[in-house]
PDB file of N, CA and C in Angstrom:
ATOM      1  N   MET A   1       5.535  52.644   7.766  1.00  0.00           N
ATOM      2  CA  MET A   1       6.105  52.383   6.605  1.00  0.00           C
ATOM      3  C   MET A   1       4.373  51.416   5.753  1.00  0.00           C
ATOM      4  N   LYS A   2       3.956  50.766   6.412  1.00  0.00           N
ATOM      5  CA  LYS A   2       2.505  50.208   5.399  1.00  0.00           C
ATOM      6  C   LYS A   2       1.941  51.992   4.854  1.00  0.00           C
ATOM      7  N   LYS A   3       2.467  53.251   5.202  1.00  0.00           N
ATOM      8  CA  LYS A   3       1.687  54.654   4.760  1.00  0.00           C
ATOM      9  C   LYS A   3       2.192  54.744   3.393  1.00  0.00           C
ATOM     10  N   THR A   4       4.002  54.395   3.511  1.00  0.00           N
ATOM     11  CA  THR A   4       4.437  55.642   2.587  1.00  0.00           C
ATOM     12  C   THR A   4       3.828  53.912   1.143  1.00  0.00           C
ATOM     13  N   LEU A   5       3.848  52.769   1.375  1.00  0.00           N
ATOM     14  CA  LEU A   5       3.977  52.010   0.431  1.00  0.00           C
ATOM     15  C   LEU A   5       2.586  52.346   0.324  1.00  0.00           C
ATOM     16  N   SER A   6       1.791  52.261   0.462  1.00  0.00           N
ATOM     17  CA  SER A   6       0.195  53.168  -0.073  1.00  0.00           C
ATOM     18  C   SER A   6       0.188  54.030  -0.786  1.00  0.00           C
ATOM     19  N   PHE A   7       1.033  55.564  -0.516  1.00  0.00           N
ATOM     20  CA  PHE A   7       1.613  56.850  -0.661  1.00  0.00           C
ATOM     21  C   PHE A   7       2.037  56.890  -1.911  1.00  0.00           C
ATOM     22  N   MET A   8       3.208  55.292  -1.846  1.00  0.00           N
ATOM     23  CA  MET A   8       3.534  54.871  -3.319  1.00  0.00           C
ATOM     24  C   MET A   8       3.051  54.498  -4.081  1.00  0.00           C
ATOM     25  N   SER A   9       2.232  53.748  -3.872  1.00  0.00           N
ATOM     26  CA  SER A   9       1.089  53.175  -4.971  1.00  0.00           C
ATOM     27  C   SER A   9       0.139  53.753  -5.796  1.00  0.00           C
ATOM     28  N   CYS A  10      -0.168  54.943  -4.618  1.00  0.00           N
ATOM     29  CA  CYS A  10      -1.343  55.957  -4.971  1.00  0.00           C
ATOM     30  C   CYS A  10      -0.721  57.247  -6.267  1.00  0.00           C
ATOM     31  N   ILE A  11       1.071  56.989  -5.867  1.00  0.00           N
ATOM     32  CA  ILE A  11       1.561  57.635  -7.090  1.00  0.00           C
ATOM     33  C   ILE A  11       1.601  56.846  -8.586  1.00  0.00           C
ATOM     34  N   ALA A  12       2.057  55.691  -8.185  1.00  0.00           N
ATOM     35  CA  ALA A  12       1.853  54.664  -8.908  1.00  0.00           C
ATOM     36  C   ALA A  12       0.947  54.740  -9.909  1.00  0.00           C
ATOM     37  N   ALA A  13      -0.265  54.369  -9.501  1.00  0.00           N
ATOM     38  CA  ALA A  13      -1.519  54.581 -10.228  1.00  0.00           C
ATOM     39  C   ALA A  13      -2.274  55.935 -10.996  1.00  0.00           C
ATOM     40  N   PHE A  14      -1.566  56.671 -10.352  1.00  0.00           N
ATOM     41  CA  PHE A  14      -1.707  58.179 -10.821  1.00  0.00           C
ATOM     42  C   PHE A  14      -0.906  58.218 -12.589  1.00  0.00           C
ATOM     43  N   LEU A  15      -0.110  57.481 -12.275  1.00  0.00           N
ATOM     44  CA  LEU A  15       0.886  58.197 -13.123  1.00  0.00           C
ATOM     45  C   LEU A  15       0.409  57.264 -14.324  1.00  0.00           C
ATOM     46  N   VAL A  16       0.174  55.681 -13.683  1.00  0.00           N
ATOM     47  CA  VAL A  16      -0.484  55.350 -14.946  1.00  0.00           C
ATOM     48  C   VAL A  16      -1.887  55.100 -15.775  1.00  0.00           C
ATOM     49  N   MET A  17      -2.282  56.590 -15.247  1.00  0.00           N
ATOM     50  CA  MET A  17      -3.843  56.816 -15.470  1.00  0.00           C
ATOM     51  C   MET A  17      -3.581  57.873 -16.276  1.00  0.00           C
ATOM     52  N   THR A  18      -2.287  58.756 -15.912  1.00  0.00           N
ATOM     53  CA  THR A  18      -1.857  59.756 -16.756  1.00  0.00           C
ATOM     54  C   THR A  18      -1.699  59.361 -17.986  1.00  0.00           C
ATOM     55  N   ALA A  19      -0.365  58.251 -17.436  1.00  0.00           N
ATOM     56  CA  ALA A  19       0.132  57.339 -18.913  1.00  0.00           C
ATOM     57  C   ALA A  19      -0.924  57.095 -19.837  1.00  0.00           C
ATOM     58  N   GLN A  20      -1.640  56.181 -19.728  1.00  0.00           N
ATOM     59  CA  GLN A  20      -2.737  55.529 -20.320  1.00  0.00           C
ATOM     60  C   GLN A  20      -3.323  56.957 -20.615  1.00  0.00           C
ATOM     61  N   THR A  21      -4.109  58.086 -19.735  1.00  0.00           N
ATOM     62  CA  THR A  21      -5.131  58.835 -20.642  1.00  0.00           C
ATOM     63  C   THR A  21      -4.263  60.112 -22.303  1.00  0.00           C
ATOM     64  N   THR A  22      -2.536  60.094 -21.538  1.00  0.00           N
ATOM     65  CA  THR A  22      -2.350  60.746 -22.917  1.00  0.00           C
ATOM     66  C   THR A  22      -2.269  59.979 -24.036  1.00  0.00           C
ATOM     67  N   VAL A  23      -1.871  58.794 -23.846  1.00  0.00           N
ATOM     68  CA  VAL A  23      -2.182  57.865 -25.103  1.00  0.00           C
ATOM     69  C   VAL A  23      -3.138  57.625 -25.663  1.00  0.00           C
ATOM     70  N   GLY A  24      -4.129  57.968 -24.969  1.00  0.00           N
ATOM     71  CA  GLY A  24      -4.897  57.579 -25.843  1.00  0.00           C
ATOM     72  C   GLY A  24      -5.709  58.914 -26.086  1.00  0.00           C
ATOM     73  N   THR A  25      -5.215  60.032 -25.661  1.00  0.00           N
ATOM     74  CA  THR A  25      -5.355  61.623 -26.800  1.00  0.00           C
ATOM     75  C   THR A  25      -4.121  61.127 -27.184  1.00  0.00           C
ATOM     76  N   THR A  26      -3.895  60.881 -27.183  1.00  0.00           N
ATOM     77  CA  THR A  26      -2.720  60.836 -28.507  1.00  0.00           C
ATOM     78  C   THR A  26      -2.751  60.261 -29.717  1.00  0.00           C
ATOM     79  N   CYS A  27      -3.296  58.450 -29.727  1.00  0.00           N
ATOM     80  CA  CYS A  27      -3.893  58.356 -30.220  1.00  0.00           C
ATOM     81  C   CYS A  27      -5.530  59.061 -31.452  1.00  0.00           C
ATOM     82  N   LEU A  28      -6.606  59.743 -29.991  1.00  0.00           N
ATOM     83  CA  LEU A  28      -7.537  60.116 -31.184  1.00  0.00           C
ATOM     84  C   LEU A  28      -6.807  61.009 -31.411  1.00  0.00           C
ATOM     85  N   PHE A  29      -5.852  61.703 -31.895  1.00  0.00           N
ATOM     86  CA  PHE A  29      -5.892  62.887 -32.603  1.00  0.00           C
ATOM     87  C   PHE A  29      -4.848  62.421 -33.436  1.00  0.00           C
ATOM     88  N   LEU A  30      -3.919  61.426 -33.392  1.00  0.00           N
ATOM     89  CA  LEU A  30      -3.539  60.402 -34.205  1.00  0.00           C
ATOM     90  C   LEU A  30      -4.485  59.867 -35.529  1.00  0.00           C
ATOM     91  N   TYR A  31      -5.266  59.269 -34.985  1.00  0.00           N
ATOM     92  CA  TYR A  31      -6.085  58.949 -35.129  1.00  0.00           C
ATOM     93  C   TYR A  31      -6.907  59.211 -36.897  1.00  0.00           C
ATOM     94  N   ASN A  32      -7.742  61.459 -36.908  1.00  0.00           N
ATOM     95  CA  ASN A  32      -8.124  62.195 -36.955  1.00  0.00           C
ATOM     96  C   ASN A  32      -7.322  62.401 -38.033  1.00  0.00           C
ATOM     97  N   GLN A  33      -5.960  62.190 -37.886  1.00  0.00           N
ATOM     98  CA  GLN A  33      -4.908  61.902 -39.266  1.00  0.00           C
ATOM     99  C   GLN A  33      -5.270  61.007 -40.801  1.00  0.00           C
ATOM    100  N   PRO A  34      -4.441  61.810 -42.329  1.00  0.00           N
ATOM    101  CA  PRO A  34      -4.657  60.940 -42.327  1.00  0.00           C
ATOM    102  C   PRO A  34      -4.203  59.059 -42.380  1.00  0.00           C
ATOM    103  N   LYS A  35      -3.128  59.333 -40.950  1.00  0.00           N
ATOM    104  CA  LYS A  35      -2.218  57.904 -41.340  1.00  0.00           C
ATOM    105  C   LYS A  35      -2.610  57.108 -40.091  1.00  0.00           C
ATOM    106  N   VAL A  36      -3.046  55.969 -40.386  1.00  0.00           N
ATOM    107  CA  VAL A  36      -2.873  54.376 -39.441  1.00  0.00           C
ATOM    108  C   VAL A  36      -2.235  55.415 -38.099  1.00  0.00           C
ATOM    109  N   PRO A  37      -2.618  55.303 -36.672  1.00  0.00           N
ATOM    110  CA  PRO A  37      -1.671  55.408 -35.845  1.00  0.00           C
ATOM    111  C   PRO A  37      -1.294  53.817 -35.608  1.00  0.00           C
ATOM    112  N   GLN A  38       0.267  53.490 -35.137  1.00  0.00           N
ATOM    113  CA  GLN A  38       0.552  52.406 -34.819  1.00  0.00           C
ATOM    114  C   GLN A  38       0.118  51.658 -33.867  1.00  0.00           C
ATOM    115  N   CYS A  39       0.494  52.582 -32.711  1.00  0.00           N
ATOM    116  CA  CYS A  39      -0.168  52.596 -30.783  1.00  0.00           C
ATOM    117  C   CYS A  39      -1.707  52.235 -31.313  1.00  0.00           C
ATOM    118  N   LEU A  40      -2.473  52.468 -32.298  1.00  0.00           N
ATOM    119  CA  LEU A  40      -4.796  52.340 -32.485  1.00  0.00           C
ATOM    120  C   LEU A  40      -3.673  49.825 -32.832  1.00  0.00           C
ATOM    121  N   LEU A  41      -2.940  49.689 -33.539  1.00  0.00           N
ATOM    122  CA  LEU A  41      -3.091  48.642 -34.070  1.00  0.00           C
ATOM    123  C   LEU A  41      -2.490  47.926 -32.389  1.00  0.00           C
ATOM    124  N   LYS A  42      -1.388  48.326 -32.319  1.00  0.00           N
ATOM    125  CA  LYS A  42      -0.887  47.679 -32.085  1.00  0.00           C
ATOM    126  C   LYS A  42      -1.761  47.488 -29.912  1.00  0.00           C
ATOM    127  N   ASP A  43      -3.051  48.504 -29.625  1.00  0.00           N
ATOM    128  CA  ASP A  43      -3.668  47.799 -28.610  1.00  0.00           C
ATOM    129  C   ASP A  43      -4.209  47.498 -28.782  1.00  0.00           C
ATOM    130  N   ASP A  44      -5.007  46.514 -29.808  1.00  0.00           N
ATOM    131  CA  ASP A  44      -5.895  45.524 -30.434  1.00  0.00           C
ATOM    132  C   ASP A  44      -5.348  44.404 -30.277  1.00  0.00           C
ATOM    133  N   LYS A  45      -5.760  43.489 -29.220  1.00  0.00           N
ATOM    134  CA  LYS A  45      -5.642  42.409 -28.847  1.00  0.00           C
ATOM    135  C   LYS A  45      -6.539  41.228 -29.375  1.00  0.00           C
TER     136      LYS A  45
END
């Protein structure tokens, strides 16, 4: 049971990392455009 849980948390962490990287890349790409991306404004806490 513990192996399954740690395996699932590994997948979850990997998915979160991938999602964050995708959002970061998209923000960078949009940042090079004339418009200011909403994600950059929302991410600024």
